[in-house]
Short mmCIF file of C-alpha atoms and ligand atoms in Angstrom, two decimals:
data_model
loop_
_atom_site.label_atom_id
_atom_site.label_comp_id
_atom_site.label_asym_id
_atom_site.label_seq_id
_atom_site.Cartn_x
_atom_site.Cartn_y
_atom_site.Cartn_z
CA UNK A 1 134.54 178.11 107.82
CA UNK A 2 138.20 178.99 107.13
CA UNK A 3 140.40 177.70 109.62
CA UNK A 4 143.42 179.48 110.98
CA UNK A 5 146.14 177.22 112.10
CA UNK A 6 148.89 179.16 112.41
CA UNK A 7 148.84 178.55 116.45
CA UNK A 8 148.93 174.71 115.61
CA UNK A 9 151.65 175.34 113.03
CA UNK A 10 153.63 177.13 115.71
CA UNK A 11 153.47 174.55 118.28
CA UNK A 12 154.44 171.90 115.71
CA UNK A 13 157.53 174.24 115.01
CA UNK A 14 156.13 174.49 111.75
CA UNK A 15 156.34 177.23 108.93
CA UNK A 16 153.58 180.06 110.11
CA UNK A 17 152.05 183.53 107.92
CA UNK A 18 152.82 185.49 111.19
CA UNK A 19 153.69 184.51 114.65
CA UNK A 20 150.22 183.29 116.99
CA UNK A 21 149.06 185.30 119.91
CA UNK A 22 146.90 184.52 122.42
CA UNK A 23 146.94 185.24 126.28
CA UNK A 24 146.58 183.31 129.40
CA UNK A 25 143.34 184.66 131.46
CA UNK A 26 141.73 186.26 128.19
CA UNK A 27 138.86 185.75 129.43
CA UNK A 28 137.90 187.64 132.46
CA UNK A 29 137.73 191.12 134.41
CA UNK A 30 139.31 193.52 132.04
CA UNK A 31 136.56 192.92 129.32
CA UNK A 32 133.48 195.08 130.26
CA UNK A 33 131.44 191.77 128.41
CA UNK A 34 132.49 189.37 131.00
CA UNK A 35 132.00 191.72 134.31
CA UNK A 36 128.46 192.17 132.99
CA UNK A 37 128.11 188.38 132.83
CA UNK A 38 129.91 187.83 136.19
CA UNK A 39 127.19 190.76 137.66
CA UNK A 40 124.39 188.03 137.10
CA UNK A 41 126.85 184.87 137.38
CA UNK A 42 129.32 183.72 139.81
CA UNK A 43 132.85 182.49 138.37
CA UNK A 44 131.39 178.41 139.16
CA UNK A 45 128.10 179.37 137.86
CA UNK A 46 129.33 180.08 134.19
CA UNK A 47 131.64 177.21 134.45
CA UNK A 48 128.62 175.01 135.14
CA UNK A 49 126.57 176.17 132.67
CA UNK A 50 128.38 175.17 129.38
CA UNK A 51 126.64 178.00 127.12
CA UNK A 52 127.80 180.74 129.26
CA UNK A 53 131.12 179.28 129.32
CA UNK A 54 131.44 178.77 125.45
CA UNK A 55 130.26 182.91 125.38
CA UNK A 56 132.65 183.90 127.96
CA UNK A 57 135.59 181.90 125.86
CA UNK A 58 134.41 183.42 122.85
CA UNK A 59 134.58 187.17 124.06
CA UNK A 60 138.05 187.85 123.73
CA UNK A 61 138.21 185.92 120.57
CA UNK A 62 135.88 188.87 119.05
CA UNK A 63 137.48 191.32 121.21
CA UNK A 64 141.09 190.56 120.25
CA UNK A 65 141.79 188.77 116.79
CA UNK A 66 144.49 185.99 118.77
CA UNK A 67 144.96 182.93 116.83
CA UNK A 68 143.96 180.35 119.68
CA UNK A 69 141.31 180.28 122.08
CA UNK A 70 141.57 178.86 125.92
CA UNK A 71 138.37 177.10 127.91
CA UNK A 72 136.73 179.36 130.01
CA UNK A 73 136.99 177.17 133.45
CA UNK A 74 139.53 176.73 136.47
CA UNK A 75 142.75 175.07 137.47
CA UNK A 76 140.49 173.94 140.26
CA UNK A 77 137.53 172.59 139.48
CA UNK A 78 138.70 169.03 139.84
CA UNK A 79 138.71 169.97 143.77
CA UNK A 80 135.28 169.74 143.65
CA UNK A 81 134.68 166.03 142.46
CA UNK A 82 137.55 165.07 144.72
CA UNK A 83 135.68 166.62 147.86
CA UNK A 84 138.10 169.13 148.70
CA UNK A 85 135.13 171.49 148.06
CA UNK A 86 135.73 175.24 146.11
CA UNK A 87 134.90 178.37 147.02
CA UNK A 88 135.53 181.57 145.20
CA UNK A 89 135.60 184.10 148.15
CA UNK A 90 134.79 187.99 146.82
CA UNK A 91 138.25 189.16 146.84
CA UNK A 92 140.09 186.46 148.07
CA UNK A 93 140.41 184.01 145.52
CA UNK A 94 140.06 180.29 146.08
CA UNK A 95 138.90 178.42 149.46
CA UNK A 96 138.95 175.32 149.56
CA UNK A 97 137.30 174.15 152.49
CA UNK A 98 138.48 170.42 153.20
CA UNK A 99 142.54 170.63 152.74
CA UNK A 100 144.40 167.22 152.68
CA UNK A 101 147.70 167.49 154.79
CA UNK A 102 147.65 163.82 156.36
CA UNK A 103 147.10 160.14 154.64
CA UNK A 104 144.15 159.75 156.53
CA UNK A 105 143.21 163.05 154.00
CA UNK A 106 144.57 161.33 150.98
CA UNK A 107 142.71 158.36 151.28
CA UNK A 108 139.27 160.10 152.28
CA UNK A 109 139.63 161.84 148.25
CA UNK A 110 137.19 160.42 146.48
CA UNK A 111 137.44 158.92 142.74
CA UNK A 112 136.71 161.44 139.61
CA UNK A 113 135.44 160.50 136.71
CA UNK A 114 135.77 163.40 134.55
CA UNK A 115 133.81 162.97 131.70
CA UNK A 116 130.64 162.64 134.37
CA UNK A 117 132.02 165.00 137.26
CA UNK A 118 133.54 167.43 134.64
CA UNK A 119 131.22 166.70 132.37
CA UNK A 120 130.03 170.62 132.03
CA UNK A 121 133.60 171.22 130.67
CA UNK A 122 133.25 168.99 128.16
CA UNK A 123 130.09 169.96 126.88
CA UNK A 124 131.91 173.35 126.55
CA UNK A 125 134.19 172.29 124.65
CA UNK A 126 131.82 170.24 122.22
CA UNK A 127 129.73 173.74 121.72
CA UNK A 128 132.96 175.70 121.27
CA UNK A 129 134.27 173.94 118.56
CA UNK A 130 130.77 173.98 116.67
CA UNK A 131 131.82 177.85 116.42
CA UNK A 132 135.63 178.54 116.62
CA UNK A 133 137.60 178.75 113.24
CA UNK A 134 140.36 179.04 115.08
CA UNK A 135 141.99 176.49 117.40
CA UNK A 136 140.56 175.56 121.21
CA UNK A 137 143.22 174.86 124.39
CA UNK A 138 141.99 172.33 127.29
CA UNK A 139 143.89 173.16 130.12
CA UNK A 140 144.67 172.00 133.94
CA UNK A 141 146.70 172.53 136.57
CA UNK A 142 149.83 170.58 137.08
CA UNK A 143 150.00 168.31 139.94
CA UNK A 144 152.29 170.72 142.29
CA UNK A 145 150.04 173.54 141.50
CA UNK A 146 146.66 171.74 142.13
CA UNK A 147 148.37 170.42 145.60
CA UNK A 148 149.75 173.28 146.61
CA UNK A 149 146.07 175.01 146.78
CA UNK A 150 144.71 171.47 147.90
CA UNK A 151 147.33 171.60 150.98
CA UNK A 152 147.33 175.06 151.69
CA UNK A 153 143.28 175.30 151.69
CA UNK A 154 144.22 178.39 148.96
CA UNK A 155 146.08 180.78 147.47
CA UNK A 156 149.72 181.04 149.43
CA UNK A 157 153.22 182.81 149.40
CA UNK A 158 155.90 180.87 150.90
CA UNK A 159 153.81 177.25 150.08
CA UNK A 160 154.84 176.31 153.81
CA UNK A 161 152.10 173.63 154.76
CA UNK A 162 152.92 172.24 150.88
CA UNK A 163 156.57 172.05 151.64
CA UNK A 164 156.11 170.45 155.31
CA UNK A 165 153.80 167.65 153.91
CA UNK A 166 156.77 167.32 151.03
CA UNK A 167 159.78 167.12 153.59
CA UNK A 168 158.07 166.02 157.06
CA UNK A 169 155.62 163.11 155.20
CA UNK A 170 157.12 162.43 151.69
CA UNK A 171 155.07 159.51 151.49
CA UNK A 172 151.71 161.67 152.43
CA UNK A 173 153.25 164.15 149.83
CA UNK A 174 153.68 161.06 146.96
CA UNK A 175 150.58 159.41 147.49
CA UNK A 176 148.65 163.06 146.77
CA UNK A 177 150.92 163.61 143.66
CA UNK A 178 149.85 159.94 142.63
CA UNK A 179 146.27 160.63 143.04
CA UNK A 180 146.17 164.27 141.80
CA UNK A 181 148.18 162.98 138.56
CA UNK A 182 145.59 160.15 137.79
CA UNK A 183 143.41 162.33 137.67
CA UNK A 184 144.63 165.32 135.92
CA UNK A 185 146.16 163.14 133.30
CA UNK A 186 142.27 161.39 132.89
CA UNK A 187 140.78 164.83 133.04
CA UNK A 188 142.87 166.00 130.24
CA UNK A 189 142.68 163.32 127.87
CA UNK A 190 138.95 164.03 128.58
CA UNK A 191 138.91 166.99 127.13
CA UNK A 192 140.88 166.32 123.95
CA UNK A 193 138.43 163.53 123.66
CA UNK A 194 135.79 166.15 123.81
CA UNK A 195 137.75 168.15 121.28
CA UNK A 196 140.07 170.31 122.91
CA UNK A 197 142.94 170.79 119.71
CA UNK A 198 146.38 171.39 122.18
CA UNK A 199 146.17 171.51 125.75
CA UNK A 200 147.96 173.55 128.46
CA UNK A 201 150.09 172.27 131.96
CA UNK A 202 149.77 175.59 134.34
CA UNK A 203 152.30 174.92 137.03
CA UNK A 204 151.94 178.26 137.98
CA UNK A 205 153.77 178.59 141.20
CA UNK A 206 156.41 175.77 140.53
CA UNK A 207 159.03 178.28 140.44
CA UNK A 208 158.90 177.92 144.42
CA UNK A 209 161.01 174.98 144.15
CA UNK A 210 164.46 174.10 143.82
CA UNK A 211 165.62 171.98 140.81
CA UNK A 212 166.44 169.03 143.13
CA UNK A 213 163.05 169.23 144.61
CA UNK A 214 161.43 169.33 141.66
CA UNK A 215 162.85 166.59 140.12
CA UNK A 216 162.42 164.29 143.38
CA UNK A 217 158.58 165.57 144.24
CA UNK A 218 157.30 166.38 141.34
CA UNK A 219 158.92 165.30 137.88
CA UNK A 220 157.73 161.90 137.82
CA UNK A 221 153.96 163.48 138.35
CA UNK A 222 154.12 166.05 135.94
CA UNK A 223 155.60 163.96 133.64
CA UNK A 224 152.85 161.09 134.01
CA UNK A 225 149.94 164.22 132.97
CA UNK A 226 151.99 165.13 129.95
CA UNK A 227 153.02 161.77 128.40
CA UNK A 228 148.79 161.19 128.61
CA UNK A 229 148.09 163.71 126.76
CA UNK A 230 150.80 163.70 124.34
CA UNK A 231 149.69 159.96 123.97
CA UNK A 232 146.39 161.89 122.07
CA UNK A 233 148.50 163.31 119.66
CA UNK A 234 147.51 167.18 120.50
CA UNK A 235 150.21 169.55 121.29
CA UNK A 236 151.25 170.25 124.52
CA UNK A 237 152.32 173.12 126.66
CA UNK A 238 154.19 172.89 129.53
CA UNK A 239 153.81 176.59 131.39
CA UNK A 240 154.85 177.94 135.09
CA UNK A 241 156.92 181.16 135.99
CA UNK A 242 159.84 181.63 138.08
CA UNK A 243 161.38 178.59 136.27
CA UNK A 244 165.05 179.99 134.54
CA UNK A 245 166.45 177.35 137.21
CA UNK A 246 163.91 174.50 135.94
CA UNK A 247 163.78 174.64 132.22
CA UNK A 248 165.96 171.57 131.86
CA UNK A 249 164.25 169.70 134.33
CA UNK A 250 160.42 171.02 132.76
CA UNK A 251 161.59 170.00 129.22
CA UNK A 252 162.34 166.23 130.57
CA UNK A 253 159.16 166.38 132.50
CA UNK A 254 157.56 166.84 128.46
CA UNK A 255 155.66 169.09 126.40
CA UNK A 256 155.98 170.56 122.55
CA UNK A 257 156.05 173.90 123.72
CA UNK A 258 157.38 175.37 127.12
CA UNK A 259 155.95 178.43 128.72
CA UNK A 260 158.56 181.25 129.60
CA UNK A 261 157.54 183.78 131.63
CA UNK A 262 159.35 187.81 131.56
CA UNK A 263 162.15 186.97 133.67
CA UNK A 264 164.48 185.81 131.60
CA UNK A 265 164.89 186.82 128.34
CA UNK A 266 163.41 184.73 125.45
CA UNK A 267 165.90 183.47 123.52
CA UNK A 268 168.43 183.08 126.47
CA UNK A 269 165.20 180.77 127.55
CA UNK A 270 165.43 179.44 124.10
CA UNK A 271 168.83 178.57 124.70
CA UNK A 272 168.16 176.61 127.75
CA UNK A 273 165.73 174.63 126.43
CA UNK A 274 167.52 174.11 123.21
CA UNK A 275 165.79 174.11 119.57
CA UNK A 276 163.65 171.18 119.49
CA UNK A 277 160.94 172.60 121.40
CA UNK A 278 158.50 175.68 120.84
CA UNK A 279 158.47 178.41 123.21
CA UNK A 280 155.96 180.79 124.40
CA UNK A 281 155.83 184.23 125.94
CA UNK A 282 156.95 185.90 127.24
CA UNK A 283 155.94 189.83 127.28
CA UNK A 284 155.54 191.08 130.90
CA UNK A 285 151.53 191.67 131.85
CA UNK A 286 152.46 194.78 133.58
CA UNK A 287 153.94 195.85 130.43
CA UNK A 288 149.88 196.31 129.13
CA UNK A 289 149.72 199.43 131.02
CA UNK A 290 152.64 201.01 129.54
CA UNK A 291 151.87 203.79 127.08
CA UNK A 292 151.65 202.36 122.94
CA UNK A 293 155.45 203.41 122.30
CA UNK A 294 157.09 201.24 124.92
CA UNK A 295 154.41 198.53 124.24
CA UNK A 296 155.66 198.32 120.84
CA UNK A 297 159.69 198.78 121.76
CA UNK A 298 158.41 195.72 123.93
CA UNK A 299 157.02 193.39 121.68
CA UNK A 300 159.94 193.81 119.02
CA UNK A 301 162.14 192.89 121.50
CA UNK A 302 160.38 189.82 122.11
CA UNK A 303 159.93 189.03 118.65
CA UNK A 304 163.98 190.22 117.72
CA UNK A 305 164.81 187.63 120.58
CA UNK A 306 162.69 184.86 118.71
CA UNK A 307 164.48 185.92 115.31
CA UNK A 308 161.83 183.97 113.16
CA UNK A 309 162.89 180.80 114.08
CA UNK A 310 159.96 178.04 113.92
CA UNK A 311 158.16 177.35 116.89
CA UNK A 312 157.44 180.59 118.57
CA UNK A 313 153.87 181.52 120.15
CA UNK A 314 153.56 184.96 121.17
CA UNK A 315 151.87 185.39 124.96
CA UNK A 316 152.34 187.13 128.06
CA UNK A 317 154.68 185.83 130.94
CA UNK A 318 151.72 185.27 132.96
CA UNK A 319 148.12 185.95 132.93
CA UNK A 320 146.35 189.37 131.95
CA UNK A 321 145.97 191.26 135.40
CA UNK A 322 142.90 192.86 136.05
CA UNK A 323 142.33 196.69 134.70
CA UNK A 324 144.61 195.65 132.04
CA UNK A 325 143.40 198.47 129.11
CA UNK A 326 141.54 196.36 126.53
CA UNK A 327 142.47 198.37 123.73
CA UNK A 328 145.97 197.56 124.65
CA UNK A 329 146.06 193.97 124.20
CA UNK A 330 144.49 194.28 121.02
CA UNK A 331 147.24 196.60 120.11
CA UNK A 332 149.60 193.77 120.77
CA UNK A 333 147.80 191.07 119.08
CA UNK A 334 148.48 193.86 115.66
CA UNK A 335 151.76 194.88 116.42
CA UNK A 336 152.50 190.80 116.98
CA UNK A 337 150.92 189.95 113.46
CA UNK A 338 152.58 193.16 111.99
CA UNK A 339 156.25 192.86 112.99
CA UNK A 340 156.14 189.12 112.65
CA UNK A 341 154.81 188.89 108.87
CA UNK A 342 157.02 191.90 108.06
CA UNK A 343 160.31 189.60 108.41
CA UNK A 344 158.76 186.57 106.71
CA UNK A 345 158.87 188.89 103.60
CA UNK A 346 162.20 190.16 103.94
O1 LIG B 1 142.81 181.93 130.57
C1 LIG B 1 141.57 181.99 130.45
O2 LIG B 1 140.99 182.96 129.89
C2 LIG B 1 140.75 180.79 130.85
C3 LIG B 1 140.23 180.81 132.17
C4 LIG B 1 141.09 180.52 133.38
C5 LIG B 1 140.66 180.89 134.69
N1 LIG B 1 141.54 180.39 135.58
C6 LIG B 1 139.42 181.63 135.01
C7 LIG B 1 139.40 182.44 136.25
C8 LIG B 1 142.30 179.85 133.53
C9 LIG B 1 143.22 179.28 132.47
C10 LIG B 1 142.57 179.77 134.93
C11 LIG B 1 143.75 179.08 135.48
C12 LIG B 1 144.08 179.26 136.90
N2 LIG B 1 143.23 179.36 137.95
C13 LIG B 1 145.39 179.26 137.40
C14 LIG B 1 146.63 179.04 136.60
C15 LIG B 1 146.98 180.21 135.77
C16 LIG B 1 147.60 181.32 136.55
O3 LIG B 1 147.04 182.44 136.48
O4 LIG B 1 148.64 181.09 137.14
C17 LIG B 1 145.31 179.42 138.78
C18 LIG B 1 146.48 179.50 139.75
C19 LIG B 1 143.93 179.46 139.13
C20 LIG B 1 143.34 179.55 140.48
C21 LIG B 1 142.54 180.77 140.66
N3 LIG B 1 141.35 181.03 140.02
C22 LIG B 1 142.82 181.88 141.49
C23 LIG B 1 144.06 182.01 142.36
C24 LIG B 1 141.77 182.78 141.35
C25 LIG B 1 141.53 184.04 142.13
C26 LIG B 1 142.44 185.14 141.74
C27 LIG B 1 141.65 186.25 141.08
O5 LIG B 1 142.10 186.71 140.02
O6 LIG B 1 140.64 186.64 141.65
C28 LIG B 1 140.89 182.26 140.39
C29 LIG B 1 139.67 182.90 139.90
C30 LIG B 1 139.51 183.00 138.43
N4 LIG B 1 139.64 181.99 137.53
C31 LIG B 1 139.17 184.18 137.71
C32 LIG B 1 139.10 183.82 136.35
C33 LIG B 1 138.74 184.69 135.17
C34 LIG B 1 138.94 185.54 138.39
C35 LIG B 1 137.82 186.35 137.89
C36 LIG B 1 136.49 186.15 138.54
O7 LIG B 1 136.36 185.92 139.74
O8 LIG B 1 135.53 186.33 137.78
#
């Protein structure tokens, strides 16, 4: 089986054929294959069974043609293990039915072993790479991230309980961020163990913090989940949105490639960071719904930004939204390829 590396390439900042695609939330309700699945399955039933979550990783790879293929599981399933319990509510996304707000919370979490708690993640991951020719992404969430949900009891817009156990209790808020980042850091050297070839940081909702926050509350944290896995010698990508103010600050915390998402343009990103790192992004996922000829206008701009230096991989700012048109992102994955291989020849 031929492998295509050009993803790994990327994140190395090496020489690549054509830039690598691939898209956070591939996987998932804009593919008619995976609605039929979820008609028989619930979202923790395929994550416990480790066949159905090798297919449901697999169906965008068929789908699509990207150049790197993420672990169908969740940002939360070390809740579970922990005893914070997790819930997918229809239509409301996560519950999580135990939050932790005081110490008397923190110390009731219990202690995950991941390669026996998670263990259904790793077999995953072993049956995945059995069939992938191209490369496989572990993932988690980043410490802030994971709390946030694990304070909040779910999903939440101003992060208010998060912030009050962060400024009211700092020491209730670092002895969570010291448990949650033993773990995640374990759970993700689990995985490359298993045979996960990079791994991703999501600190999706990061961008709620000031840079002085973050560096005080959650730096250190993040920074102790990324040196473990870097420590294993895969690439690393450090991701979260609503960061143009953190990017300095998210660089020092670590990882070989940063995640950008739409709001700022790429290379001014780029700049920011400065060129020893890879970027990706950072096309907005609204932008799927737009008819072909903006799409395209789009996607140049992105790649015209990223000017064929090493160390770009193409992706959306965030994750595909639901009723995103599949033929669409395919479209993008081609145009991507097209443009991108068209100036290595010229
Ligand atoms: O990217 C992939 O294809 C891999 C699978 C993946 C899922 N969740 C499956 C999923 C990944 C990488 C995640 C990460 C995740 N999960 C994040 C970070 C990335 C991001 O989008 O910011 C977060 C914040 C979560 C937590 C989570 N999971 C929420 C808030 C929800 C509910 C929102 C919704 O869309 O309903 C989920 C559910 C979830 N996880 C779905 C999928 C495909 C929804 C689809 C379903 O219920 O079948």
């Amino acid at each position: 089986m031929e492998m295509n590396d050009r993803f790994l390439r990327a994140c190395r900042r090496g020489p690549v054929d054509a830039t690598p695609v691939w898209f956070m939330r591939q996987a998932g309700r804009y593919m008619p294959e995976y609605r039929a699945i979820r008609e028989k399955y619930s979202l923790l039933e395929i994550c416990y069974h480790p066949e159905l979550a090798a297919e449901v990783t697999l169906q965008p790879v068929r789908a699509l043609g990207v150049d790197a293929a993420i672990l169908f599981a969740d940002i939360l399933l070390p809740a579970i293990p922990l005893g914070v319990g997790l819930e997918f509510a229809r239509g409301e996304g996560p519950v999580l039915q135990n939050p932790v707000r005081t110490m008397e919370d923190v110390k009731r979490l219990q202690p995950v072993h991941p390669e026996k708690d998670l263990g259904y993640v790793m077999e995953a991951i072993r049956i995945l790479r059995s069939e992938l020719s191209i490369p496989l992404i572990g993932f988690c969430g980043a410490p802030f991230t994971v709390a946030s949900y694990i304070v909040e009891g779910g999903s939440s817009r101003e992060f208010l309980k998060t912030k009050m156990v962060m400024y009211s209790t700092p020491e209730v808020w670092h002895a969570l961020m010291e448990t949650l980042s033993g773990v995640l850091a374990e759970y993700l050297v689990a995985q490359i163990r298993a045979g996960a070839q990079a791994v991703q940081v999501f600190d999706s909702w990061v961008g709620a913090l000031s840079p002085q926050d973050y560096e005080k509350f959650v730096l250190p944290y993040s920074q102790k989940v990324l040196q473990a896995a870097k420590a294993e010698n895969v690439p690393v990508i450090h991701f979260g949105t609503n960061t143009t103010t953190l990017l300095p600050l998210m660089k020092r915390a670590g990882g070989d490639v940063i995640g950008l998402d739409w709001r700022i343009p790429l290379d001014d990103g780029w700049s920011l960071l400065g060129s020893d790192v890879a970027v990706q992004g950072n096309l907005d996922p609204a932008i799927l719904f737009a008819p072909l000829p903006e799409i395209k206008v789009r996607v140049q701009d992105i790649l015209r930004r990223a000017a064929g230096r090493p160390g770009h991989i193409f992706n959306l700012g965030h994750g595909i939204l639901q009723h995103t048109p599949v033929e669409n992102v395919k479209a993008v994955v081609d145009m991507a390829h097209e443009f991108s291989a068209l100036r290595e020849k010229v």
